[in-house]
Tab-separated table of C-alpha atoms and ligand atoms in Angstrom:
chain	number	residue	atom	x	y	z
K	1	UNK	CA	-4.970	15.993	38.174
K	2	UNK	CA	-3.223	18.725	35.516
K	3	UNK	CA	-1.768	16.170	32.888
K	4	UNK	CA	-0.803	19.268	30.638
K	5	UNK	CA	-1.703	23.240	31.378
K	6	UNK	CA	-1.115	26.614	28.679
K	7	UNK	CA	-0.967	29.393	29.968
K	8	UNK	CA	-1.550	32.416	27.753
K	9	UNK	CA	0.709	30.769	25.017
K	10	UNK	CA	1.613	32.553	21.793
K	11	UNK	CA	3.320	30.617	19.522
K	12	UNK	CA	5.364	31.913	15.791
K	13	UNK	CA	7.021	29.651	13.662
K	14	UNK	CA	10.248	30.783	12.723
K	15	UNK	CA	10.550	33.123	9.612
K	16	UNK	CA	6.882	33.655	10.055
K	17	UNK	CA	5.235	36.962	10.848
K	18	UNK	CA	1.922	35.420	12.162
K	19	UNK	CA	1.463	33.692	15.391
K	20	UNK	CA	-0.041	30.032	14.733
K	21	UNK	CA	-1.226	29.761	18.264
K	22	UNK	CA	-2.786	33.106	19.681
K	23	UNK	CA	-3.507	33.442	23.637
K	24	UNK	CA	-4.450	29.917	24.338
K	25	UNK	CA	-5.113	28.676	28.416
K	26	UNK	CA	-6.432	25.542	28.741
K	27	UNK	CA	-5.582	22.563	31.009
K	28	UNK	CA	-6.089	18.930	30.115
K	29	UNK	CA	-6.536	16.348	32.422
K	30	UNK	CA	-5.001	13.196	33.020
K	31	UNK	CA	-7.660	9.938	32.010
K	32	UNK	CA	-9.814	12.435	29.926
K	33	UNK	CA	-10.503	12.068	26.245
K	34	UNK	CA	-10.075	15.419	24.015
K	35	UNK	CA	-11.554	15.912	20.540
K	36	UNK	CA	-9.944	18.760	18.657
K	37	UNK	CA	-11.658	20.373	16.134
K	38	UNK	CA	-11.667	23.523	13.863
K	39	UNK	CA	-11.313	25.097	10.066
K	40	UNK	CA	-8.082	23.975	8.002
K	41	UNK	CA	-5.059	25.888	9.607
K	42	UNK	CA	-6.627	26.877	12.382
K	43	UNK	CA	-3.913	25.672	14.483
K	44	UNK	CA	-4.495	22.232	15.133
K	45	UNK	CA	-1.289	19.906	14.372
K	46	UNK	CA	0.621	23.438	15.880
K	47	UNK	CA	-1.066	22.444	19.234
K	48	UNK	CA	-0.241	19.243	19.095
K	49	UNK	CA	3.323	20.197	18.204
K	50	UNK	CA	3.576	22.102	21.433
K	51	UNK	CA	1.496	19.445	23.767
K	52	UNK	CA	4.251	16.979	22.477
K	53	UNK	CA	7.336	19.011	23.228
K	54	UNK	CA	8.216	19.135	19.174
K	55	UNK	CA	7.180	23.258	20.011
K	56	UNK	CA	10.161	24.552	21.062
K	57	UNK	CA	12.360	21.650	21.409
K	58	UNK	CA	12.398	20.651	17.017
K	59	UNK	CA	10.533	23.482	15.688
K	60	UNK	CA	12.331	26.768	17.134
K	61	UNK	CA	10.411	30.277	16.057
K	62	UNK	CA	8.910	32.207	19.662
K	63	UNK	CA	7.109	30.839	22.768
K	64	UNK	CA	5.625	32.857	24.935
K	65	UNK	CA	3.435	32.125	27.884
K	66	UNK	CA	3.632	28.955	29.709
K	67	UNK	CA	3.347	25.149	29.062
K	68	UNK	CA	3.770	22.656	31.554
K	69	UNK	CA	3.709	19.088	31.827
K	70	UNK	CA	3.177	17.142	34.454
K	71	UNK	CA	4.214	20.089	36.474
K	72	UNK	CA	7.383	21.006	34.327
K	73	UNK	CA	8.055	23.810	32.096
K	74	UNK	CA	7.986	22.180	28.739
K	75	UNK	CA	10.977	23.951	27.843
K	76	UNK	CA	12.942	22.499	30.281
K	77	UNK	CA	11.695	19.217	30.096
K	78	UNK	CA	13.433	16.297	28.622
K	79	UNK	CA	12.277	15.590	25.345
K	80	UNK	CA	13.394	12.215	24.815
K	81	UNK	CA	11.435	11.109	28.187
K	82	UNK	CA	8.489	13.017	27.228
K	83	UNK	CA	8.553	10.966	23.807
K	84	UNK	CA	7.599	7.592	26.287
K	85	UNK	CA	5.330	9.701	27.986
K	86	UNK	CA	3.492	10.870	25.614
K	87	UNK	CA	2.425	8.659	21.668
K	88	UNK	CA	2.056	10.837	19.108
K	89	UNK	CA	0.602	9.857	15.516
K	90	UNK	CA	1.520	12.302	13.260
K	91	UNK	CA	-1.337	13.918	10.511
K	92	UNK	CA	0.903	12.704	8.014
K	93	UNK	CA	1.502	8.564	8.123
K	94	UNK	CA	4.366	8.988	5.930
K	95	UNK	CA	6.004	11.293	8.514
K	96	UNK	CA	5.502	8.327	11.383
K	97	UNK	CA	6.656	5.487	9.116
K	98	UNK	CA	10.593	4.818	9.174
K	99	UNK	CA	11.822	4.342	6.218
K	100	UNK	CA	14.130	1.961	7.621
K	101	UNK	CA	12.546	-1.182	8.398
K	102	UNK	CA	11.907	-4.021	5.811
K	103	UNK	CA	8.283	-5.274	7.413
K	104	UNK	CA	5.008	-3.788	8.449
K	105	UNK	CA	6.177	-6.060	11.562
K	106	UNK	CA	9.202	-4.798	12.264
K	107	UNK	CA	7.562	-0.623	11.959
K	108	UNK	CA	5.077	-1.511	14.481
K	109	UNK	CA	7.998	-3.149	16.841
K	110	UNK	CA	10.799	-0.144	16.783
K	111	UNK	CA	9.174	1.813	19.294
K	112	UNK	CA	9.110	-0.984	21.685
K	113	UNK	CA	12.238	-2.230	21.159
K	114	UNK	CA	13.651	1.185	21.303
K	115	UNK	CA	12.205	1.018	24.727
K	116	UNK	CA	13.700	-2.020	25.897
K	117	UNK	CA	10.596	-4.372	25.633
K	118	UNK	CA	11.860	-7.992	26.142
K	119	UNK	CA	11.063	-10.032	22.295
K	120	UNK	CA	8.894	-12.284	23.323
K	121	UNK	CA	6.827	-9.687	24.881
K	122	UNK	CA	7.202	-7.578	21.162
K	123	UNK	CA	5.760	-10.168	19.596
K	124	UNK	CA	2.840	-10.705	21.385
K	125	UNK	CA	2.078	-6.867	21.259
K	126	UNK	CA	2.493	-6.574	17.668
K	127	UNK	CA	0.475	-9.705	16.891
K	128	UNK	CA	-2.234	-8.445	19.233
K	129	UNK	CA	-2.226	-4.286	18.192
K	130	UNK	CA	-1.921	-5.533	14.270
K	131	UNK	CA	-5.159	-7.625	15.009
K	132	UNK	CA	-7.117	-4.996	16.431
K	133	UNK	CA	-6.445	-2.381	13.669
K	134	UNK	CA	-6.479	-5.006	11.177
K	135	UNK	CA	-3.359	-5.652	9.382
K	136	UNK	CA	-2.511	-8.737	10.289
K	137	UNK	CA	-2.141	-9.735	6.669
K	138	UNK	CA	-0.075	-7.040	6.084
K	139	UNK	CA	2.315	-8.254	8.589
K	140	UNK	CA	5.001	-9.412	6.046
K	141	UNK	CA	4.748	-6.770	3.918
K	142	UNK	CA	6.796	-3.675	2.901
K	143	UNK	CA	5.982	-0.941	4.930
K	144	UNK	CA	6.919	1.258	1.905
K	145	UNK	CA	4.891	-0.202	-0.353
K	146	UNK	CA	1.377	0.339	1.368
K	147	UNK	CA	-1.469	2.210	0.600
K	148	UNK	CA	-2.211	5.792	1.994
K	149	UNK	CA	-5.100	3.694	4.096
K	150	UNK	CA	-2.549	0.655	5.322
K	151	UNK	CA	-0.218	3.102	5.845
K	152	UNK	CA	-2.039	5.151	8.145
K	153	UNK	CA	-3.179	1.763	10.500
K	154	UNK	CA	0.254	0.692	10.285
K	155	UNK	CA	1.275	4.322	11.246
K	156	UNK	CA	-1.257	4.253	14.502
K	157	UNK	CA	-0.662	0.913	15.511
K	158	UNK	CA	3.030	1.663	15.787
K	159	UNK	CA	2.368	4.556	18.261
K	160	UNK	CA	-0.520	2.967	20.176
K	161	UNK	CA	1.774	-0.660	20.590
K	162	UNK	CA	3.546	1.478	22.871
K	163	UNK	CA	1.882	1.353	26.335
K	164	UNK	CA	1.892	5.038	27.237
K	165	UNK	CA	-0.130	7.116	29.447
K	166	UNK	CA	-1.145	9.775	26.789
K	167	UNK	CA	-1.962	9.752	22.995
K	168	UNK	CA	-2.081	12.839	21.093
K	169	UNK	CA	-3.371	11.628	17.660
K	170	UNK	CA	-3.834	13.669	14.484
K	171	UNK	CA	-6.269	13.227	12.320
K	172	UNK	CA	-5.864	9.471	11.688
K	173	UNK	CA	-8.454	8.417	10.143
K	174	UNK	CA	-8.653	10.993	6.954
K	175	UNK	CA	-7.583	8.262	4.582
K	176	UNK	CA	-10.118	5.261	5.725
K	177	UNK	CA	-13.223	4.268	5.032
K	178	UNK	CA	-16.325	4.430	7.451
K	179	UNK	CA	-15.696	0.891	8.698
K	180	UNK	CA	-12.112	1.430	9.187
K	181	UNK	CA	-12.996	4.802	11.044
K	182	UNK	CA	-15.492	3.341	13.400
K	183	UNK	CA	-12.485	0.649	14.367
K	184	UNK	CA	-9.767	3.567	14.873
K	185	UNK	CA	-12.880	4.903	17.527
K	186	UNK	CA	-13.373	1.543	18.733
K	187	UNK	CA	-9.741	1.170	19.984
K	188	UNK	CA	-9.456	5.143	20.974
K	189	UNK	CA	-12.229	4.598	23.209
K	190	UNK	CA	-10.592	1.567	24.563
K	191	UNK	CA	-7.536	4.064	25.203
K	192	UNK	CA	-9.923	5.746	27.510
K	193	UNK	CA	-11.258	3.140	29.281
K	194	UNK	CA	-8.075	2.067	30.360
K	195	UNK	CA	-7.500	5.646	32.059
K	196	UNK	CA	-5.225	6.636	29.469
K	197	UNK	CA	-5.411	10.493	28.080
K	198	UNK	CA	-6.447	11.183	24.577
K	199	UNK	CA	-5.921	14.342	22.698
K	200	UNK	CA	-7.370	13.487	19.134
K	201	UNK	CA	-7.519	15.972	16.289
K	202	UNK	CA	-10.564	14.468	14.075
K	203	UNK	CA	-13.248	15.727	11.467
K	204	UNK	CA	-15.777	13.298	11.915
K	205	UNK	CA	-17.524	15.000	14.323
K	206	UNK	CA	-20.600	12.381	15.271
K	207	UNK	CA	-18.147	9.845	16.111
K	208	UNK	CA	-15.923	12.822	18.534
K	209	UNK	CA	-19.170	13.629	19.831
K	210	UNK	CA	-20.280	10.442	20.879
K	211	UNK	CA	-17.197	9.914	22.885
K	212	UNK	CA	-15.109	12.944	23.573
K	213	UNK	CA	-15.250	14.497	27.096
K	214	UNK	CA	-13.796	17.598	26.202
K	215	UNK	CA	-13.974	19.275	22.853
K	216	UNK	CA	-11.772	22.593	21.657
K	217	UNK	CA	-12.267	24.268	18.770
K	218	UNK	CA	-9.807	26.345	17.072
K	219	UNK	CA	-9.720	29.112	14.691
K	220	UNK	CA	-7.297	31.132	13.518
K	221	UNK	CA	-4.494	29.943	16.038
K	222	UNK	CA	-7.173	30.197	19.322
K	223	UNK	CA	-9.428	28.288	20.831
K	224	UNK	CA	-12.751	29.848	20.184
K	225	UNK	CA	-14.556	27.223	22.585
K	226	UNK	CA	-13.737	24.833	25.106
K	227	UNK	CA	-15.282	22.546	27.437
K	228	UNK	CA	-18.075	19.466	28.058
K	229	UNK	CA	-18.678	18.149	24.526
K	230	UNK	CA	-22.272	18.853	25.135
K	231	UNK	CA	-22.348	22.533	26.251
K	232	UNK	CA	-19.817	22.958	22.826
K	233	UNK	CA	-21.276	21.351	20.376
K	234	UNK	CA	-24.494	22.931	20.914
K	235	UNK	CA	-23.415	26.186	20.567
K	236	UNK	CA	-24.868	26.668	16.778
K	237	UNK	CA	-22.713	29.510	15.843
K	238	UNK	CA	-19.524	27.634	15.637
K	239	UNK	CA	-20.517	26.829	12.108
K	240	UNK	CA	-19.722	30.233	10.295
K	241	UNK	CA	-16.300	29.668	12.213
K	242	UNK	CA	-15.608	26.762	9.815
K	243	UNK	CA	-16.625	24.236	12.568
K	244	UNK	CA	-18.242	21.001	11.706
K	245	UNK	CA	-21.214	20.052	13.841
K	246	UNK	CA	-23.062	16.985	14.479
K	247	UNK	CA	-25.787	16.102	12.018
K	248	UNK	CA	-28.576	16.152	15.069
K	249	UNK	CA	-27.245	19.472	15.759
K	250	UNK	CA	-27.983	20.879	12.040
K	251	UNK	CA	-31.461	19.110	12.665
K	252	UNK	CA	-32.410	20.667	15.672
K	253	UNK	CA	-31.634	23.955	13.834
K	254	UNK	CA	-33.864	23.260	11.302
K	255	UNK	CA	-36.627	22.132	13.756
K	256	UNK	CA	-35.917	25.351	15.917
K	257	UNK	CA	-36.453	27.616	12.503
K	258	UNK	CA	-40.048	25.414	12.030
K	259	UNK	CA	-40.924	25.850	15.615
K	260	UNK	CA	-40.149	22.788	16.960
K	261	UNK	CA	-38.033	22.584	20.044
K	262	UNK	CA	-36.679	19.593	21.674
K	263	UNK	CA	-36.118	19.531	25.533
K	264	UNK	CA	-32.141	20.366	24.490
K	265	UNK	CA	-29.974	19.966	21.515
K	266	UNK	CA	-28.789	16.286	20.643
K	267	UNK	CA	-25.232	15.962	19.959
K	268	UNK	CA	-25.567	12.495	19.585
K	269	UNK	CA	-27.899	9.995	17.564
K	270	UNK	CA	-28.986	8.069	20.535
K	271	UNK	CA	-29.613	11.526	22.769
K	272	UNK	CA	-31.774	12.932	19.389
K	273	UNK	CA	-33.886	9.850	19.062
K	274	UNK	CA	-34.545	8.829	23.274
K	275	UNK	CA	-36.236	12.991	23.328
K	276	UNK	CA	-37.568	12.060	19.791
K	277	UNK	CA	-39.503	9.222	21.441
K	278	UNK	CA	-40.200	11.002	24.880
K	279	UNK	CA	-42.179	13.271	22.348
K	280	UNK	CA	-43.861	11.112	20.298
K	281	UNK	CA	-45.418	9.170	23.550
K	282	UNK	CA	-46.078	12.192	25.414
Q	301	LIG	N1	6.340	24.119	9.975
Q	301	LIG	C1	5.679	25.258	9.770
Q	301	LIG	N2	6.334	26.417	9.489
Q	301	LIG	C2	5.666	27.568	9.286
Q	301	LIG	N3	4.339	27.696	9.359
Q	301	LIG	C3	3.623	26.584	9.637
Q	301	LIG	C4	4.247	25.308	9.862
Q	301	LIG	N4	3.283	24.394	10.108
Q	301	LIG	C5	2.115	25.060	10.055
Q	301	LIG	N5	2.311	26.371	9.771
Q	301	LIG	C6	1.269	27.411	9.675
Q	301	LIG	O1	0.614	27.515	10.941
Q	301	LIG	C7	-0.792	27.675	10.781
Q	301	LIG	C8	-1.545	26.557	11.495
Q	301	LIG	O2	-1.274	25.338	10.826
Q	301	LIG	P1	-1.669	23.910	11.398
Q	301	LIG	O3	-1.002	22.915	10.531
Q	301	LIG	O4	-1.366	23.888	12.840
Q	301	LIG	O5	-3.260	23.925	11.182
Q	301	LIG	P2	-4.301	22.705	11.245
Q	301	LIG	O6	-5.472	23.218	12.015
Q	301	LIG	O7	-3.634	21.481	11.722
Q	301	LIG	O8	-4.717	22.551	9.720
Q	301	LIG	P3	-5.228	21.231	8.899
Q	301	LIG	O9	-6.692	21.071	9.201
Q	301	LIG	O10	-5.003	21.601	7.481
Q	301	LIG	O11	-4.415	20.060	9.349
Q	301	LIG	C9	-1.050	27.720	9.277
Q	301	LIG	O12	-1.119	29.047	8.877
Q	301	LIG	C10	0.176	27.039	8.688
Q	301	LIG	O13	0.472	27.530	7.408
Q	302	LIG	MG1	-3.332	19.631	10.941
């Protein structure tokens, strides 16, 4: 079923003379995962904007064309209902983190007790999401004292405590390491197999294309492809659009320009190496 649908969408941010989202259709299904992907300022966190309502109802400028969610115009729809709808974990982890609260605990419980979620129930959530994403140590500490890396688990934690049917999620692993990346996957994917909808802006493209469904990539304020993460991320010529490809995709390339051709291209490790070994044994 149609979780969200655009419709020709233009979108200009106020004062500006550019669009930052050009002509875009696309509809996103509800229990799909969605990697998002493109050259700095290509439009990414502007989608998001709009998928989460923030486009038109915080950041005014012109929308044209048609958004709707779950079968309502977004500009009619209520925002503060969309906002337990939908989680959003904002590029920047100092935008998501309060201010106001004097524990990494207490961050990671305002959305929930904002929604009404009895205490006991809080606790156990926050004890079990902090676990996960591994800050249980940081617990006790002062949210406004972390680093850009604590801050940024401590920022995704408090969104995905929340028990909501969709996550759109920006870019939240730019300030981890690999092993903290691979963990922000980990529980992503776990999203997913719970039938929950993922939009996910990211940059580390082997891990999106190991588990995305979908992937978009944008450029210049459009989406330049769209579709099976597969048929996209094979398409070569994405590159001198400023899009990142998989390593066994730059591979392939190389192999291609040698004169050696694989049965199709590998987006993912395991794909490259199970036609590497149907090869080698044939
Ligand atoms: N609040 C704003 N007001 C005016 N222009 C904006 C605003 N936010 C973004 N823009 C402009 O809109 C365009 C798209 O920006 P956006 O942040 O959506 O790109 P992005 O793909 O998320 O980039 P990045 O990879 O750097 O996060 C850029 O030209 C940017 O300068
Ligand atoms: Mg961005």
């Amino acid at each position: 079923m149609a979780f969200i649908e655009l419709k020709d969408v233009t979108y200009t941010y106020p004062l500006m003379k550019e669009p930052a989202l050009k002509n875009i259709s696309y509809t996103f299904e509800k229990g799909k995962f969605y990697g998002i992907i493109g050259e700095n300022a290509g439009g990414k966190t502007t989608l998001c904007n709009l998928l989460r309502g923030l486009i038109p109802h915080f950041y005014k400028g012109k929308l044209r064309g048609e958004t709707i969610v779950n079968g309502e115009d977004i500009k009619k729809v209520n925002i503060d209902l969309l906002s337990t709808q939908i989680g959003y974990v904002f590029q920047n982890p100092f935008t998501q983190i309060s201010g106001v609260k004097k524990s990494v605990f207490e961050e990671i419980a305002i959305g929930l007790e904002n929604l009404g979620v009895p205490k006991q129930e809080i606790i156990d959530k926050v004890l079990n999401i902090a676990k996960l994403v591994n800050i249980e140590h940081l617990l006790q500490n002062d949210p406004n004292a972390l680093s850009g890396g604590q801050r940024q688990r401590v920022a995704f934690a408090s969104v995905i405590a929340m028990d909501m049917d969709a996550f759109v999620i920006d870019e939240p692993t730019s300030q981890l390491d690999p092993e903290g990346t691979a963990g922000i996957f980990e529980i992503i994917h776990m999203l997913k197999e719970q039938g929950k909808t993922v939009i996910l802006v990211e940059h580390k493209i082997d891990l999106l294309a190991q588990y995305a469904d979908e992937m978009l990539v944008m450029h210049k304020g459009e989406i330049i492809a769209g579709g099976p993460t597969k048929e996209v991320l094979s398409d070569i010529s994405l590159m001198e659009k400023g899009a990142m490809l998989p390593h066994t995709v730059l591979l392939n390339h190389e192999l291609n320009q040698k004169n050696i051709y694989l049965d199709h291209v590998p987006v993912t490790k395991d794909d490259c190496i199970r036609q590497l070994r149907t090869r080698m044994s044939s």
